[in-house]
Each structure stands twice: as structure tokens, then as C-alpha cells.
Amino acid sequence: MENNIEIKNEVLQKDIDIKKEKKFSQWREMWYMIKQNKAALVGMVIIVILLLLAILGRIIEPYDPNVGQLSESLQAPSTLHWFGTDEQGRDILSRIIDGTKISLRVGITAVAFALTIGIVMGSIAGYYGGKIDMIVMRVMDIILAFPSLLLAIAFMSALGRGIDKAIIAISIVTIPEYARIVRSSILSVKESEYIQAARVIGNTDRAIIFKHILPNVISPIVVRATLGISSAILDTAALGFLGLGVQPPTAEWGSMLGSGRGYFFNAPHIVVFPGIAITITVLAFNLFGDGLRDALDPKLRN
């Protein structure tokens, strides 16, 4: 009897070890594919640098980003102010560094919120189908019928200005993208043999969705979420440019563009450097997202 128990334990342990090794090999293969993709590697390095700037911002900023001297306004880039100063004499480099945490916070938080809601709604619609699917998808279609930025502006007008309101507005307008991806992924696998086997042995619908279906369709969701961060950052900058996002004197790249556009011909550096920061950040997430898609796609790996 004891020998049988020991044998079962050994078999169980071997099975656990095999699964761990398989999962580790998958992560190692994905990392190898990303390293082979130079563009994705560059994007990942830039993202890491941006995260460090967001974390260490106030430590490495040469000046207070929200305090300036009018006597030093509109100064061109120099050894004292590498990116020059704005119309209120504030150091642009310090404000760009300080604005990094705002853009990343809004982008990551908005995508996380939209992804959570989208996974739940897409899973319900794709798994149960019928009237539930029709109702959920028609609501998503109504949201998609409006331009995302225009709808975000409408929500901001209703909710008010501020970073928290911007996160909510951007999240709501991007929920349909994730819901549709999750729904289509679930429809493609929900009639598979392993799903039917899970039903036969008595797994609940919740367990089937979150333990058996979603882990096997997570790749396109992760890729879209990575690319979605760049879109959220662009929307944040657009709302800030229109004066609906982060309010002064808080530094945010879009609001820096909005406040400096009147000085473009006299002091172009006021809008050039924030614009470059937005471009590099969006490009980094797009490059990394494309590389992540290639690494997670079995067909492309082969």
C-alpha cells in the first residue's frame, strides 16, 4: 500500500516537474525570439528607461518641474537648461521627465481597467452565445460607432477634468476592442475536445472559462494590451492638448504641447521636445508589441 502511494507521488511530482519545465522552456523561447527581433529589443529597452524615469523622476530632475522664473522664460536649449525653458521659465527637461509618470500611469491603468472589463464581457458573450452574446456585442458596436477620441471628449465633458477622469474615459472607449478579441478567441476554442472533457468531469462554467479557455487564448490579448498602451498614451496627450486632461501646473506632455503651441515660431523647442517624447514612447510600445506578437505566435516562431 505504501509503495503504491510512493509511486503515485513520484508520478505526480514528475508530472509537475514536466509542466514547470515546459512552461520555463516556453518563456525561454519567447525571450529568445524577442532578443532576435532588434526592433522589439530596442522598444523594450526604451520602455525600461521610461519606467525608471517615472520611478526616479523627482530624484534626477535638475529643477522643480512646476516652478519657474519669468525672467528665464522662453530660453533656448543651453548647458543650464538642456531642453530650454517654457513661457513661465520652467525647465522643459524636468517637466518631460515628470510627465513620464503621468503618461505611463494613465496608459497602463486605463488598459488594465479596459482589459479586465473586456475579458469579462467578451468571455460571457463568447461562451454563452445567444441573446447574451447579441446584447453585449450590440452595446460594443454602439461604442465603436463613435470615434474613440470624440467619445472620450464627451465622457470628459460629463465627468469633468482631471487625470482620474481621463483614465475612466479612455478605459470606457477601449473596452470593446478587448471584448471582441476575447469573444472571437473563445468562439474558436470553446467546442474543442479538452473543453468538452472539462464539462463532462463537472467543471463549472467559471472554471472552464478562466482555467481552461483564457490561458490558451491569452497571446492575442496580451499583444493587443501592449499596443493599447501606446494608443492610451496618445489619447491622454490629445485630451491634455485640448485642456481636458491633467490640469496645470502638473506636467503632462499633451498639455505642454497645448500651452506651448502659441510660441512655436518664437521658441519651437517648447513643443518639439514634448512631441519627441510622445513619439518615442508610442513607438517603443508599438515595436515591443509587434515583437511580442511574433514571439507568442507559434506559426511565426516556426
Tab-separated table of C-alpha atoms in Angstrom:
chain	number	residue	atom	x	y	z
A	1	MET	CA	0.000	0.000	0.000
A	2	GLU	CA	2.778	2.413	0.963
A	3	ASN	CA	4.676	1.507	-2.205
A	4	ASN	CA	1.631	2.402	-4.328
A	5	ILE	CA	1.302	5.765	-2.582
A	6	GLU	CA	5.009	6.459	-3.116
A	7	ILE	CA	4.736	5.543	-6.786
A	8	LYS	CA	1.714	7.849	-7.235
A	9	ASN	CA	3.547	10.671	-5.505
A	10	GLU	CA	6.568	10.156	-7.736
A	11	VAL	CA	4.414	10.173	-10.863
A	12	LEU	CA	2.602	13.303	-9.670
A	13	GLN	CA	5.878	15.044	-8.907
A	14	LYS	CA	7.288	14.104	-12.312
A	15	ASP	CA	4.169	15.485	-13.970
A	16	ILE	CA	4.549	18.763	-12.049
A	17	ASP	CA	8.224	18.973	-12.976
A	18	ILE	CA	7.441	18.352	-16.652
A	19	LYS	CA	4.830	21.125	-16.650
A	20	LYS	CA	7.238	23.533	-14.955
A	21	GLU	CA	9.984	22.691	-17.434
A	22	LYS	CA	7.610	23.104	-20.358
A	23	LYS	CA	6.441	26.495	-19.079
A	24	PHE	CA	10.031	27.571	-18.473
A	25	SER	CA	11.049	26.480	-21.977
A	26	GLN	CA	8.159	28.486	-23.466
A	27	TRP	CA	9.260	31.627	-21.615
A	28	ARG	CA	12.866	30.993	-22.665
A	29	GLU	CA	11.829	30.551	-26.295
A	30	MET	CA	9.765	33.737	-26.163
A	31	TRP	CA	12.704	35.664	-24.701
A	32	TYR	CA	14.970	34.256	-27.420
A	33	MET	CA	12.555	35.433	-30.115
A	34	ILE	CA	12.406	38.923	-28.620
A	35	LYS	CA	16.204	39.093	-28.488
A	36	GLN	CA	16.374	38.083	-32.143
A	37	ASN	CA	13.985	40.915	-33.028
A	38	LYS	CA	16.199	44.007	-32.762
A	39	ALA	CA	13.296	46.433	-33.082
A	40	ALA	CA	11.402	44.744	-30.224
A	41	LEU	CA	14.546	44.730	-28.103
A	42	VAL	CA	15.029	48.462	-28.684
A	43	GLY	CA	11.394	49.073	-27.770
A	44	MET	CA	11.767	47.052	-24.566
A	45	VAL	CA	14.917	48.957	-23.566
A	46	ILE	CA	13.151	52.288	-24.108
A	47	ILE	CA	10.171	51.117	-22.033
A	48	VAL	CA	12.502	50.113	-19.197
A	49	ILE	CA	14.174	53.537	-19.342
A	50	LEU	CA	10.774	55.247	-19.259
A	51	LEU	CA	9.746	53.192	-16.231
A	52	LEU	CA	12.966	54.175	-14.449
A	53	LEU	CA	12.330	57.841	-15.275
A	54	ALA	CA	8.803	57.523	-13.882
A	55	ILE	CA	10.079	55.940	-10.669
A	56	LEU	CA	13.157	58.111	-10.138
A	57	GLY	CA	11.738	61.305	-11.653
A	58	ARG	CA	11.960	63.709	-8.724
A	59	ILE	CA	15.408	62.389	-7.815
A	60	ILE	CA	17.046	63.001	-11.198
A	61	GLU	CA	15.131	66.107	-12.308
A	62	PRO	CA	17.553	69.058	-12.443
A	63	TYR	CA	14.872	71.599	-11.468
A	64	ASP	CA	11.432	71.681	-9.901
A	65	PRO	CA	9.129	70.949	-12.864
A	66	ASN	CA	6.297	73.139	-11.571
A	67	VAL	CA	8.293	76.203	-10.508
A	68	GLY	CA	9.905	78.697	-12.871
A	69	GLN	CA	11.158	82.243	-13.154
A	70	LEU	CA	9.536	84.579	-15.667
A	71	SER	CA	12.883	86.280	-16.200
A	72	GLU	CA	14.139	82.989	-17.712
A	73	SER	CA	11.120	82.292	-19.908
A	74	LEU	CA	11.464	81.042	-23.483
A	75	GLN	CA	15.193	80.389	-23.196
A	76	ALA	CA	16.707	78.223	-25.923
A	77	PRO	CA	18.442	74.925	-25.037
A	78	SER	CA	21.714	75.541	-23.218
A	79	THR	CA	24.067	73.950	-20.706
A	80	LEU	CA	21.855	75.238	-17.866
A	81	HIS	CA	18.598	74.078	-19.435
A	82	TRP	CA	19.266	71.274	-21.892
A	83	PHE	CA	15.790	71.447	-23.434
A	84	GLY	CA	15.283	75.152	-22.766
A	85	THR	CA	12.503	76.750	-20.714
A	86	ASP	CA	8.809	77.332	-21.358
A	87	GLU	CA	6.703	80.506	-21.294
A	88	GLN	CA	6.793	80.556	-17.477
A	89	GLY	CA	10.522	79.908	-17.159
A	90	ARG	CA	10.142	76.249	-16.131
A	91	ASP	CA	12.763	73.729	-17.182
A	92	ILE	CA	11.347	71.634	-20.051
A	93	LEU	CA	13.602	68.635	-19.408
A	94	SER	CA	12.380	68.412	-15.824
A	95	ARG	CA	8.773	68.687	-16.967
A	96	ILE	CA	9.216	65.981	-19.595
A	97	ILE	CA	10.758	63.639	-17.019
A	98	ASP	CA	7.984	64.441	-14.556
A	99	GLY	CA	5.341	63.931	-17.248
A	100	THR	CA	6.595	60.397	-17.905
A	101	LYS	CA	4.861	59.012	-14.828
A	102	ILE	CA	1.581	60.685	-15.801
A	103	SER	CA	1.569	59.234	-19.318
A	104	LEU	CA	2.580	55.752	-18.193
A	105	ARG	CA	0.146	55.801	-15.295
A	106	VAL	CA	-2.798	56.743	-17.483
A	107	GLY	CA	-1.781	54.366	-20.267
A	108	ILE	CA	-1.186	51.305	-18.103
A	109	THR	CA	-4.098	51.907	-15.715
A	110	ALA	CA	-6.598	52.616	-18.494
A	111	VAL	CA	-5.575	49.468	-20.382
A	112	ALA	CA	-5.693	47.346	-17.226
A	113	PHE	CA	-9.214	48.551	-16.425
A	114	ALA	CA	-10.468	48.160	-20.006
A	115	LEU	CA	-8.808	44.752	-20.300
A	116	THR	CA	-10.464	43.468	-17.131
A	117	ILE	CA	-13.944	44.585	-18.170
A	118	GLY	CA	-13.368	43.477	-21.753
A	119	ILE	CA	-12.269	39.974	-20.709
A	120	VAL	CA	-15.342	39.525	-18.522
A	121	MET	CA	-17.821	40.799	-21.127
A	122	GLY	CA	-16.137	39.038	-24.039
A	123	SER	CA	-15.973	35.765	-22.112
A	124	ILE	CA	-19.664	35.890	-21.214
A	125	ALA	CA	-20.681	36.761	-24.771
A	126	GLY	CA	-18.453	34.174	-26.442
A	127	TYR	CA	-19.101	31.294	-24.059
A	128	TYR	CA	-22.869	31.570	-23.608
A	129	GLY	CA	-23.782	32.969	-27.023
A	130	GLY	CA	-27.437	33.507	-27.953
A	131	LYS	CA	-29.229	36.584	-26.659
A	132	ILE	CA	-26.475	37.394	-24.177
A	133	ASP	CA	-23.934	37.492	-26.987
A	134	MET	CA	-26.205	39.663	-29.119
A	135	ILE	CA	-26.881	42.190	-26.345
A	136	VAL	CA	-23.245	42.502	-25.276
A	137	MET	CA	-21.931	42.811	-28.824
A	138	ARG	CA	-24.539	45.374	-29.840
A	139	VAL	CA	-23.510	47.548	-26.898
A	140	MET	CA	-19.884	47.177	-28.006
A	141	ASP	CA	-20.862	48.073	-31.585
A	142	ILE	CA	-22.606	51.231	-30.384
A	143	ILE	CA	-19.448	52.342	-28.577
A	144	LEU	CA	-17.308	51.508	-31.616
A	145	ALA	CA	-19.633	53.538	-33.853
A	146	PHE	CA	-18.152	56.738	-32.404
A	147	PRO	CA	-14.551	57.870	-32.912
A	148	SER	CA	-12.704	56.914	-29.731
A	149	LEU	CA	-11.218	60.362	-29.106
A	150	LEU	CA	-14.533	62.107	-29.718
A	151	LEU	CA	-16.272	59.747	-27.309
A	152	ALA	CA	-13.522	60.265	-24.728
A	153	ILE	CA	-14.008	64.026	-25.021
A	154	ALA	CA	-17.740	63.556	-24.464
A	155	PHE	CA	-17.103	61.490	-21.332
A	156	MET	CA	-14.608	64.072	-20.064
A	157	SER	CA	-17.191	66.802	-20.569
A	158	ALA	CA	-19.643	64.807	-18.467
A	159	LEU	CA	-17.211	63.612	-15.798
A	160	GLY	CA	-15.059	66.719	-15.509
A	161	ARG	CA	-11.363	67.350	-15.900
A	162	GLY	CA	-8.506	65.522	-14.192
A	163	ILE	CA	-6.266	62.502	-14.523
A	164	ASP	CA	-8.706	60.072	-12.872
A	165	LYS	CA	-11.477	61.177	-15.198
A	166	ALA	CA	-9.123	60.744	-18.170
A	167	ILE	CA	-8.378	57.157	-17.101
A	168	ILE	CA	-12.098	56.355	-16.868
A	169	ALA	CA	-12.900	57.969	-20.217
A	170	ILE	CA	-10.064	56.239	-22.101
A	171	SER	CA	-10.912	52.922	-20.460
A	172	ILE	CA	-14.569	53.023	-21.480
A	173	VAL	CA	-13.880	53.781	-25.134
A	174	THR	CA	-11.341	50.929	-25.441
A	175	ILE	CA	-13.361	48.169	-23.725
A	176	PRO	CA	-14.975	46.969	-26.999
A	177	GLU	CA	-11.588	46.183	-28.573
A	178	TYR	CA	-10.688	43.698	-25.851
A	179	ALA	CA	-14.209	42.306	-25.583
A	180	ARG	CA	-14.280	41.484	-29.303
A	181	ILE	CA	-10.837	39.862	-29.232
A	182	VAL	CA	-11.740	37.702	-26.218
A	183	ARG	CA	-15.095	36.738	-27.719
A	184	SER	CA	-13.608	35.664	-31.047
A	185	SER	CA	-10.842	33.716	-29.302
A	186	ILE	CA	-13.339	31.875	-27.090
A	187	LEU	CA	-15.577	31.053	-30.059
A	188	SER	CA	-12.625	29.406	-31.779
A	189	VAL	CA	-11.835	27.022	-28.896
A	190	LYS	CA	-14.976	26.541	-26.810
A	191	GLU	CA	-16.048	23.447	-28.791
A	192	SER	CA	-12.610	21.827	-28.572
A	193	GLU	CA	-12.272	18.342	-27.124
A	194	TYR	CA	-10.477	19.444	-23.966
A	195	ILE	CA	-13.284	21.926	-23.229
A	196	GLN	CA	-15.903	19.230	-23.698
A	197	ALA	CA	-13.895	16.938	-21.418
A	198	ALA	CA	-13.811	19.673	-18.774
A	199	ARG	CA	-17.608	19.898	-18.950
A	200	VAL	CA	-18.002	16.130	-18.651
A	201	ILE	CA	-15.945	15.890	-15.460
A	202	GLY	CA	-18.101	18.559	-13.833
A	203	ASN	CA	-16.139	21.811	-14.092
A	204	THR	CA	-18.225	24.933	-13.628
A	205	ASP	CA	-18.572	27.474	-16.437
A	206	ARG	CA	-16.396	29.894	-14.488
A	207	ALA	CA	-13.645	27.318	-14.102
A	208	ILE	CA	-13.818	26.371	-17.773
A	209	ILE	CA	-13.548	29.995	-18.890
A	210	PHE	CA	-10.787	31.155	-16.553
A	211	LYS	CA	-8.781	27.924	-16.132
A	212	HIS	CA	-9.112	26.198	-19.488
A	213	ILE	CA	-10.088	28.709	-22.170
A	214	LEU	CA	-8.455	32.054	-21.343
A	215	PRO	CA	-4.959	30.637	-20.627
A	216	ASN	CA	-4.982	29.148	-24.131
A	217	VAL	CA	-6.083	32.335	-25.896
A	218	ILE	CA	-4.090	34.854	-23.859
A	219	SER	CA	-1.498	35.606	-26.565
A	220	PRO	CA	-3.581	37.957	-28.771
A	221	ILE	CA	-4.981	39.623	-25.651
A	222	VAL	CA	-1.507	40.387	-24.250
A	223	VAL	CA	-0.302	41.706	-27.608
A	224	ARG	CA	-3.328	43.972	-28.013
A	225	ALA	CA	-2.954	45.259	-24.459
A	226	THR	CA	0.685	46.170	-25.126
A	227	LEU	CA	-0.255	48.042	-28.289
A	228	GLY	CA	-3.233	49.546	-26.454
A	229	ILE	CA	-0.933	51.326	-24.012
A	230	SER	CA	0.514	53.393	-26.859
A	231	SER	CA	-2.999	54.304	-28.016
A	232	ALA	CA	-3.969	55.288	-24.464
A	233	ILE	CA	-0.881	57.495	-24.180
A	234	LEU	CA	-1.807	59.214	-27.447
A	235	ASP	CA	-5.369	59.770	-26.230
A	236	THR	CA	-4.025	61.168	-22.962
A	237	ALA	CA	-1.830	63.609	-24.862
A	238	ALA	CA	-4.765	64.625	-27.079
A	239	LEU	CA	-7.006	65.294	-24.065
A	240	GLY	CA	-4.202	67.251	-22.402
A	241	PHE	CA	-3.647	69.273	-25.572
A	242	LEU	CA	-7.334	70.226	-25.536
A	243	GLY	CA	-7.151	71.165	-21.865
A	244	LEU	CA	-9.384	68.313	-20.703
A	245	GLY	CA	-6.783	66.037	-19.125
A	246	VAL	CA	-4.227	66.780	-16.432
A	247	GLN	CA	-4.613	70.316	-15.138
A	248	PRO	CA	-1.824	72.896	-14.639
A	249	PRO	CA	0.693	73.169	-13.169
A	250	THR	CA	1.134	69.373	-13.316
A	251	ALA	CA	3.473	68.415	-16.146
A	252	GLU	CA	1.941	66.305	-18.919
A	253	TRP	CA	3.220	66.028	-22.469
A	254	GLY	CA	-0.075	66.838	-24.193
A	255	SER	CA	-0.777	69.872	-22.017
A	256	MET	CA	2.806	71.053	-22.650
A	257	LEU	CA	2.085	70.944	-26.377
A	258	GLY	CA	-1.192	72.811	-25.868
A	259	SER	CA	0.282	75.587	-23.751
A	260	GLY	CA	3.328	76.000	-25.998
A	261	ARG	CA	1.680	75.979	-29.424
A	262	GLY	CA	1.339	79.772	-29.402
A	263	TYR	CA	5.105	80.148	-29.115
A	264	PHE	CA	6.029	77.692	-31.869
A	265	PHE	CA	7.620	80.257	-34.219
A	266	ASN	CA	9.446	82.145	-31.446
A	267	ALA	CA	10.548	79.167	-29.330
A	268	PRO	CA	9.918	75.888	-31.203
A	269	HIS	CA	11.712	73.840	-28.549
A	270	ILE	CA	8.659	74.246	-26.287
A	271	VAL	CA	6.620	71.891	-28.489
A	272	VAL	CA	9.389	69.923	-30.228
A	273	PHE	CA	10.722	68.122	-27.158
A	274	PRO	CA	7.331	67.064	-25.696
A	275	GLY	CA	6.362	65.900	-29.193
A	276	ILE	CA	9.537	63.831	-29.437
A	277	ALA	CA	8.805	62.293	-26.008
A	278	ILE	CA	5.315	61.232	-27.138
A	279	THR	CA	6.646	59.847	-30.423
A	280	ILE	CA	9.421	57.811	-28.808
A	281	THR	CA	7.104	56.388	-26.138
A	282	VAL	CA	4.390	55.364	-28.595
A	283	LEU	CA	6.976	53.920	-30.992
A	284	ALA	CA	8.594	51.910	-28.178
A	285	PHE	CA	5.330	50.229	-27.162
A	286	ASN	CA	4.427	49.545	-30.800
A	287	LEU	CA	7.815	47.964	-31.523
A	288	PHE	CA	7.671	45.837	-28.390
A	289	GLY	CA	4.068	44.848	-29.093
A	290	ASP	CA	4.955	43.702	-32.610
A	291	GLY	CA	7.881	41.693	-31.279
A	292	LEU	CA	5.722	40.168	-28.571
A	293	ARG	CA	3.163	39.147	-31.183
A	294	ASP	CA	5.857	37.380	-33.207
A	295	ALA	CA	7.219	35.658	-30.095
A	296	LEU	CA	3.812	34.417	-28.940
A	297	ASP	CA	2.578	33.256	-32.348
A	298	PRO	CA	3.561	29.588	-32.894
A	299	LYS	CA	3.311	29.941	-36.676
A	300	LEU	CA	5.727	32.865	-36.714
A	301	ARG	CA	8.089	31.083	-34.313
A	302	ASN	CA	8.299	28.128	-36.644
